[in-house]
Amino acid sequence: MNIRALRWCGILLVVLPLLVSCDAAPDAPQTSAGVATAQKKTYQDLVVGFSQIGAESEWRTANTRSIQETAQRLGVELKFADAQQQQENQIKAIRSFIAQRVDVIGVSPVLETGWDTVFAEAKKAGIPLILVDRGASVPDDLFSAFIGSDFVQEGQRACAEMARLLNGQGNIIELEGTVGSTPQIDRRAGFEQCLKDYPGMHVTVRQSGDFIRARGKEVMKTILREYGRQFNALFAQNDDMALGAIEALEEEGLKPGVDIKIVSIDAERAAFEAMIAGKLNVTIECSPLLGPQFFETALKLANGEPIEKWVKSNESIFRQDNATLELPKRQY
Ligand code: AHR
């Protein structure tokens, strides 16, 4: 079962993690009766491999920082690999972590499919694997936990905010993230589900900007050239693409946030600045600050303790009217 299936079933599983066990404890302490007891690992004992997607957005940079700084603060030995957006690099990194016999593997999968074989290899090696930020379409027993957001809910929230801004009437451009990634698939699904409640609102053009600011600008320029001004709204699946599109709209003499209502996802600092300037209307929060939950879960797994199957992020919605107050509090 994948993350989406877990959501639909409404199941919050508490699982017994994959075992990392006593055979690794030749010098385990003995009780007075001479029976060996397993010694609990601490953060300083942990060796963790993490396969990151790359650096496509401010969000991703903040996520990398959260993982690296938390490892350093806790004293975890972190083996970090940047895949530069390539799934094959992530697969190589996971195989290298298995060969190095790390205690736990973390991975943020660039795409949703294509992981069965390598995840099964990690399972066979007895190394627990945690999905961080993005899900993977694999059987439930091939990963120990998922730590991250509910992307379907983010799409639903974006649509509800759009309906409020447009009074339920409008033609919407959707700028999507990396095609085949969980946030692209789920945010679109959530947005579409909610659109059913608003028959006056339609997504008339949908294109991918790969979650990258420069691509958001480029794609928006092409759309404006091809379709002219037939739109009154933009749903960008992340802030970076929205910020790129804002530049394109301004260069075409349009007023983003006024002529074209804009809702995006992530809630990074630059989005708050754009809201304060009146150019972005709403940002839906998606937290990249996953380092603390990731290492806490990794330590529990290494000690054979029960964990939650889905460690869900708690997130908000930010609008122009609370942007000034919120900006100083933002950590990314
Ligand atoms: O997977 C989370 C998404 O990936 C963020 O919304 C986006 O900014 C990032 O690149």
Tab-separated table of C-alpha atoms and ligand atoms in Angstrom:
chain	number	residue	atom	x	y	z
A	1	MET	CA	0.000	0.000	0.000
A	2	ASN	CA	1.372	3.477	-0.770
A	3	ILE	CA	0.982	6.771	1.091
A	4	ARG	CA	-2.170	7.631	-0.833
A	5	ALA	CA	-3.760	4.337	0.033
A	6	LEU	CA	-2.930	4.907	3.691
A	7	ARG	CA	-4.680	8.241	3.531
A	8	TRP	CA	-7.806	6.851	1.988
A	9	CYS	CA	-8.093	4.127	4.531
A	10	GLY	CA	-7.576	6.674	7.288
A	11	ILE	CA	-5.156	4.323	8.924
A	12	LEU	CA	-2.552	5.525	11.332
A	13	LEU	CA	-0.455	2.485	11.886
A	14	VAL	CA	1.857	1.843	14.719
A	15	VAL	CA	4.290	-0.695	13.423
A	16	LEU	CA	6.999	-2.798	14.771
A	17	PRO	CA	10.053	-1.543	12.941
A	18	LEU	CA	12.472	-3.692	11.001
A	19	LEU	CA	14.842	-5.213	13.454
A	20	VAL	CA	18.315	-3.892	13.968
A	21	SER	CA	19.230	-6.195	16.671
A	22	CYS	CA	21.260	-7.855	19.246
A	23	ASP	CA	23.577	-9.783	16.949
A	24	ALA	CA	25.429	-6.499	16.566
A	25	ALA	CA	26.193	-6.372	20.275
A	26	PRO	CA	29.139	-8.633	21.131
A	27	ASP	CA	30.060	-6.335	24.006
A	28	ALA	CA	26.493	-5.872	25.282
A	29	PRO	CA	26.269	-5.373	29.059
A	30	GLN	CA	25.453	-8.435	31.204
A	31	THR	CA	22.977	-8.752	34.039
A	32	SER	CA	24.167	-10.152	37.377
A	33	ALA	CA	22.949	-13.545	36.148
A	34	GLY	CA	25.321	-13.229	33.169
A	35	VAL	CA	22.508	-12.762	30.604
A	36	ALA	CA	23.345	-10.311	27.821
A	37	THR	CA	20.969	-7.309	27.508
A	38	ALA	CA	20.763	-5.155	24.352
A	39	GLN	CA	22.247	-1.707	24.829
A	40	LYS	CA	20.094	1.139	23.529
A	41	LYS	CA	21.632	3.192	20.739
A	42	THR	CA	21.967	6.946	21.179
A	43	TYR	CA	22.109	9.600	18.466
A	44	GLN	CA	25.908	9.523	18.677
A	45	ASP	CA	25.881	5.812	17.726
A	46	LEU	CA	23.674	6.330	14.649
A	47	VAL	CA	24.941	6.232	11.069
A	48	VAL	CA	22.255	7.454	8.661
A	49	GLY	CA	22.259	7.651	4.868
A	50	PHE	CA	20.064	10.301	3.244
A	51	SER	CA	19.291	10.550	-0.465
A	52	GLN	CA	18.086	14.055	-1.313
A	53	ILE	CA	16.426	14.996	-4.630
A	54	GLY	CA	18.549	18.050	-5.404
A	55	ALA	CA	18.141	21.808	-4.986
A	56	GLU	CA	15.247	22.728	-7.268
A	57	SER	CA	13.601	25.215	-4.880
A	58	GLU	CA	14.056	27.318	-1.739
A	59	TRP	CA	11.908	24.687	-0.033
A	60	ARG	CA	14.376	21.928	-0.928
A	61	THR	CA	17.347	23.996	0.276
A	62	ALA	CA	15.571	24.544	3.598
A	63	ASN	CA	14.813	20.818	3.830
A	64	THR	CA	18.478	19.915	3.242
A	65	ARG	CA	19.530	22.452	5.861
A	66	SER	CA	17.066	20.983	8.360
A	67	ILE	CA	18.426	17.442	7.813
A	68	GLN	CA	22.091	18.459	7.957
A	69	GLU	CA	21.838	20.870	10.893
A	70	THR	CA	19.759	18.444	12.967
A	71	ALA	CA	22.284	15.641	12.354
A	72	GLN	CA	25.100	17.917	13.451
A	73	ARG	CA	23.255	19.134	16.550
A	74	LEU	CA	22.401	15.582	17.657
A	75	GLY	CA	25.801	14.104	16.813
A	76	VAL	CA	24.429	11.670	14.189
A	77	GLU	CA	26.879	10.578	11.487
A	78	LEU	CA	25.095	11.591	8.263
A	79	LYS	CA	26.007	10.312	4.805
A	80	PHE	CA	24.267	12.787	2.491
A	81	ALA	CA	23.842	12.313	-1.273
A	82	ASP	CA	22.410	14.938	-3.671
A	83	ALA	CA	20.787	13.195	-6.661
A	84	GLN	CA	20.497	16.297	-8.873
A	85	GLN	CA	16.903	15.394	-9.802
A	86	GLN	CA	17.878	11.951	-11.169
A	87	GLN	CA	16.151	8.832	-9.867
A	88	GLU	CA	19.065	6.655	-10.976
A	89	ASN	CA	21.394	8.698	-8.723
A	90	GLN	CA	19.036	8.080	-5.801
A	91	ILE	CA	19.035	4.337	-6.503
A	92	LYS	CA	22.860	4.324	-6.617
A	93	ALA	CA	23.020	6.267	-3.339
A	94	ILE	CA	20.665	3.806	-1.592
A	95	ARG	CA	22.774	0.852	-2.823
A	96	SER	CA	25.901	2.546	-1.538
A	97	PHE	CA	24.267	3.114	1.894
A	98	ILE	CA	23.337	-0.584	1.975
A	99	ALA	CA	26.939	-1.558	1.121
A	100	GLN	CA	28.178	0.706	3.920
A	101	ARG	CA	25.781	-0.961	6.372
A	102	VAL	CA	24.254	2.299	7.682
A	103	ASP	CA	21.720	1.954	10.516
A	104	VAL	CA	18.849	3.720	8.726
A	105	ILE	CA	18.230	5.088	5.230
A	106	GLY	CA	16.188	8.228	4.486
A	107	VAL	CA	15.033	9.074	0.985
A	108	SER	CA	12.949	11.804	-0.596
A	109	PRO	CA	11.894	10.141	-3.864
A	110	VAL	CA	12.015	12.415	-6.906
A	111	LEU	CA	9.309	10.303	-8.593
A	112	GLU	CA	6.587	8.141	-7.121
A	113	THR	CA	7.261	4.893	-9.009
A	114	GLY	CA	10.286	2.695	-9.724
A	115	TRP	CA	11.464	1.943	-6.178
A	116	ASP	CA	10.377	-1.666	-5.516
A	117	THR	CA	13.675	-3.358	-6.333
A	118	VAL	CA	16.031	-1.101	-4.417
A	119	PHE	CA	13.714	-0.774	-1.404
A	120	ALA	CA	13.470	-4.587	-1.311
A	121	GLU	CA	17.285	-4.722	-1.268
A	122	ALA	CA	17.351	-2.440	1.796
A	123	LYS	CA	14.723	-4.604	3.472
A	124	LYS	CA	16.692	-7.773	2.716
A	125	ALA	CA	19.783	-6.161	4.252
A	126	GLY	CA	17.727	-5.429	7.418
A	127	ILE	CA	18.108	-1.655	7.055
A	128	PRO	CA	14.979	0.383	7.886
A	129	LEU	CA	14.007	2.909	5.237
A	130	ILE	CA	12.148	6.170	5.921
A	131	LEU	CA	10.406	8.188	3.204
A	132	VAL	CA	10.919	11.878	3.880
A	133	ASP	CA	8.695	14.560	2.292
A	134	ARG	CA	7.628	12.549	-0.780
A	135	GLY	CA	5.899	9.199	-1.024
A	136	ALA	CA	6.611	6.152	-3.167
A	137	SER	CA	4.186	3.750	-4.752
A	138	VAL	CA	5.476	0.523	-3.162
A	139	PRO	CA	3.991	-2.169	-0.934
A	140	ASP	CA	3.601	-1.080	2.644
A	141	ASP	CA	6.262	-3.451	3.970
A	142	LEU	CA	9.041	-1.888	1.865
A	143	PHE	CA	9.325	1.246	4.003
A	144	SER	CA	9.147	1.753	7.744
A	145	ALA	CA	7.652	5.252	7.921
A	146	PHE	CA	6.648	8.306	5.932
A	147	ILE	CA	7.424	11.748	7.360
A	148	GLY	CA	5.775	14.685	5.611
A	149	SER	CA	2.719	16.583	4.496
A	150	ASP	CA	-0.698	15.668	3.193
A	151	PHE	CA	-0.328	16.880	-0.399
A	152	VAL	CA	-3.958	16.094	-1.293
A	153	GLN	CA	-5.121	18.326	1.537
A	154	GLU	CA	-2.774	21.080	0.307
A	155	GLY	CA	-4.426	20.928	-3.144
A	156	GLN	CA	-7.891	21.047	-1.551
A	157	ARG	CA	-6.919	24.028	0.575
A	158	ALA	CA	-5.490	25.845	-2.466
A	159	CYS	CA	-8.767	25.333	-4.354
A	160	ALA	CA	-10.925	26.499	-1.423
A	161	GLU	CA	-8.806	29.666	-1.142
A	162	MET	CA	-9.111	30.205	-4.892
A	163	ALA	CA	-12.894	29.850	-4.710
A	164	ARG	CA	-12.979	32.533	-2.019
A	165	LEU	CA	-10.810	34.895	-4.101
A	166	LEU	CA	-12.789	34.322	-7.316
A	167	ASN	CA	-16.251	34.070	-5.782
A	168	GLY	CA	-16.466	30.661	-7.392
A	169	GLN	CA	-16.054	31.919	-10.988
A	170	GLY	CA	-12.885	31.787	-13.062
A	171	ASN	CA	-10.434	30.352	-15.544
A	172	ILE	CA	-7.350	29.008	-13.826
A	173	ILE	CA	-3.828	28.249	-15.016
A	174	GLU	CA	-2.202	25.418	-13.050
A	175	LEU	CA	1.593	25.355	-12.895
A	176	GLU	CA	2.549	21.864	-11.829
A	177	GLY	CA	5.693	20.481	-10.231
A	178	THR	CA	7.856	17.596	-11.460
A	179	VAL	CA	5.561	15.297	-13.423
A	180	GLY	CA	5.220	11.915	-11.692
A	181	SER	CA	6.248	13.198	-8.238
A	182	THR	CA	3.902	12.724	-5.273
A	183	PRO	CA	3.283	16.440	-4.699
A	184	GLN	CA	2.437	16.973	-8.393
A	185	ILE	CA	0.033	14.035	-8.471
A	186	ASP	CA	-1.591	14.632	-5.091
A	187	ARG	CA	-1.874	18.428	-5.230
A	188	ARG	CA	-3.576	18.153	-8.599
A	189	ALA	CA	-5.913	15.449	-7.252
A	190	GLY	CA	-6.832	17.536	-4.194
A	191	PHE	CA	-7.432	20.644	-6.292
A	192	GLU	CA	-9.600	18.700	-8.761
A	193	GLN	CA	-11.642	17.017	-6.031
A	194	CYS	CA	-12.515	20.385	-4.516
A	195	LEU	CA	-13.231	21.979	-7.932
A	196	LYS	CA	-16.231	19.647	-8.190
A	197	ASP	CA	-17.903	21.881	-5.600
A	198	TYR	CA	-17.363	24.969	-7.797
A	199	PRO	CA	-18.862	24.424	-11.263
A	200	GLY	CA	-17.965	28.019	-12.234
A	201	MET	CA	-14.211	27.449	-11.825
A	202	HIS	CA	-12.116	25.590	-14.410
A	203	VAL	CA	-8.453	24.729	-14.912
A	204	THR	CA	-8.110	25.619	-18.588
A	205	VAL	CA	-4.338	25.265	-18.982
A	206	ARG	CA	-2.036	23.006	-17.032
A	207	GLN	CA	1.738	22.849	-17.550
A	208	SER	CA	4.777	21.750	-15.589
A	209	GLY	CA	7.395	24.169	-14.320
A	210	ASP	CA	9.302	21.401	-12.461
A	211	PHE	CA	9.050	23.265	-9.121
A	212	ILE	CA	11.716	25.677	-10.446
A	213	ARG	CA	11.343	29.481	-10.360
A	214	ALA	CA	12.992	30.132	-13.763
A	215	ARG	CA	10.802	27.441	-15.374
A	216	GLY	CA	7.692	28.993	-13.788
A	217	LYS	CA	8.548	32.287	-15.473
A	218	GLU	CA	9.343	30.681	-18.828
A	219	VAL	CA	6.174	28.563	-18.888
A	220	MET	CA	3.994	31.508	-17.855
A	221	LYS	CA	5.451	33.597	-20.684
A	222	THR	CA	4.614	30.875	-23.200
A	223	ILE	CA	1.082	30.520	-21.835
A	224	LEU	CA	0.474	34.271	-22.046
A	225	ARG	CA	1.805	34.320	-25.591
A	226	GLU	CA	-0.416	31.398	-26.625
A	227	TYR	CA	-3.626	32.157	-24.765
A	228	GLY	CA	-3.508	35.913	-24.147
A	229	ARG	CA	-5.490	37.215	-21.204
A	230	GLN	CA	-8.187	34.562	-20.969
A	231	PHE	CA	-7.373	33.831	-17.325
A	232	ASN	CA	-8.076	35.418	-14.012
A	233	ALA	CA	-6.227	33.016	-11.731
A	234	LEU	CA	-3.066	30.984	-11.232
A	235	PHE	CA	-2.605	27.967	-8.995
A	236	ALA	CA	1.126	27.281	-8.721
A	237	GLN	CA	2.047	24.008	-7.025
A	238	ASN	CA	4.922	25.783	-5.265
A	239	ASP	CA	5.967	29.300	-4.308
A	240	ASP	CA	9.059	29.323	-6.511
A	241	MET	CA	7.028	28.791	-9.697
A	242	ALA	CA	4.500	31.424	-8.533
A	243	LEU	CA	7.332	33.922	-8.011
A	244	GLY	CA	8.691	33.221	-11.499
A	245	ALA	CA	5.187	33.583	-12.977
A	246	ILE	CA	4.721	36.897	-11.144
A	247	GLU	CA	7.786	38.255	-12.979
A	248	ALA	CA	6.367	37.076	-16.312
A	249	LEU	CA	2.958	38.655	-15.613
A	250	GLU	CA	4.538	41.981	-14.682
A	251	GLU	CA	6.686	41.964	-17.820
A	252	GLU	CA	3.456	41.551	-19.820
A	253	GLY	CA	1.912	44.565	-18.096
A	254	LEU	CA	-0.444	42.581	-15.843
A	255	LYS	CA	-0.939	43.089	-12.118
A	256	PRO	CA	-0.314	39.786	-10.291
A	257	GLY	CA	-2.501	39.435	-7.220
A	258	VAL	CA	-5.050	41.851	-8.714
A	259	ASP	CA	-5.724	41.033	-12.407
A	260	ILE	CA	-4.663	37.451	-11.795
A	261	LYS	CA	-5.337	35.970	-8.354
A	262	ILE	CA	-2.502	33.688	-7.275
A	263	VAL	CA	-2.471	30.811	-4.786
A	264	SER	CA	0.666	28.730	-4.239
A	265	ILE	CA	2.111	26.194	-1.818
A	266	ASP	CA	5.101	26.079	0.585
A	267	ALA	CA	4.957	29.355	2.598
A	268	GLU	CA	8.576	30.362	2.164
A	269	ARG	CA	9.802	33.839	3.145
A	270	ALA	CA	9.807	35.183	-0.427
A	271	ALA	CA	6.109	34.286	-0.701
A	272	PHE	CA	5.366	36.429	2.366
A	273	GLU	CA	7.280	39.317	0.799
A	274	ALA	CA	5.216	38.904	-2.383
A	275	MET	CA	1.980	38.863	-0.348
A	276	ILE	CA	3.015	42.026	1.505
A	277	ALA	CA	3.671	43.644	-1.917
A	278	GLY	CA	0.138	42.551	-2.966
A	279	LYS	CA	1.436	40.283	-5.779
A	280	LEU	CA	0.572	36.889	-4.297
A	281	ASN	CA	-2.773	36.260	-2.611
A	282	VAL	CA	-2.348	33.086	-0.567
A	283	THR	CA	0.305	30.511	0.270
A	284	ILE	CA	-0.542	27.117	1.739
A	285	GLU	CA	2.093	25.898	4.164
A	286	CYS	CA	4.171	22.788	3.439
A	287	SER	CA	6.926	22.458	6.000
A	288	PRO	CA	10.442	21.427	4.937
A	289	LEU	CA	11.654	21.398	8.555
A	290	LEU	CA	11.570	17.617	8.827
A	291	GLY	CA	15.028	16.956	10.309
A	292	PRO	CA	13.973	16.570	13.980
A	293	GLN	CA	11.127	14.100	13.246
A	294	PHE	CA	13.346	12.185	10.818
A	295	PHE	CA	16.169	11.518	13.270
A	296	GLU	CA	13.787	10.824	16.151
A	297	THR	CA	12.088	8.160	14.017
A	298	ALA	CA	15.468	6.811	12.834
A	299	LEU	CA	16.672	6.363	16.422
A	300	LYS	CA	13.469	4.573	17.423
A	301	LEU	CA	13.835	2.224	14.438
A	302	ALA	CA	17.469	1.512	15.257
A	303	ASN	CA	16.366	0.554	18.775
A	304	GLY	CA	13.470	-1.585	17.590
A	305	GLU	CA	10.899	0.740	19.186
A	306	PRO	CA	7.381	1.279	17.777
A	307	ILE	CA	6.884	4.239	15.470
A	308	GLU	CA	4.042	5.932	13.610
A	309	LYS	CA	3.740	4.840	9.993
A	310	TRP	CA	2.893	8.418	8.904
A	311	VAL	CA	4.440	11.263	10.903
A	312	LYS	CA	2.273	14.067	9.562
A	313	SER	CA	3.259	17.738	9.441
A	314	ASN	CA	0.990	20.296	11.066
A	315	GLU	CA	0.460	23.208	8.676
A	316	SER	CA	-1.394	26.508	8.164
A	317	ILE	CA	-2.729	28.815	5.456
A	318	PHE	CA	-1.332	32.341	5.061
A	319	ARG	CA	-3.047	35.261	3.330
A	320	GLN	CA	-2.121	38.863	2.568
A	321	ASP	CA	-3.827	40.122	5.718
A	322	ASN	CA	-1.587	38.130	8.096
A	323	ALA	CA	1.631	38.165	6.020
A	324	THR	CA	3.283	41.144	7.740
A	325	LEU	CA	2.736	39.659	11.173
A	326	GLU	CA	3.951	36.206	10.154
A	327	LEU	CA	7.042	37.078	8.075
A	328	PRO	CA	9.434	37.668	11.033
A	329	LYS	CA	8.511	34.205	12.411
A	330	ARG	CA	9.335	32.290	9.224
A	331	GLN	CA	12.292	29.921	9.438
A	332	TYR	CA	12.624	29.284	5.697
B	1	AHR	O1	7.999	17.770	-2.220
B	1	AHR	C1	7.770	19.054	-1.760
B	1	AHR	C2	7.903	20.018	-2.900
B	1	AHR	O2	9.169	19.886	-3.505
B	1	AHR	C3	7.811	21.488	-2.532
B	1	AHR	O3	6.519	21.988	-2.547
B	1	AHR	C4	8.601	22.090	-3.633
B	1	AHR	O4	8.893	23.440	-3.438
B	1	AHR	C5	9.759	21.170	-3.627
B	1	AHR	O5	10.670	21.318	-4.596
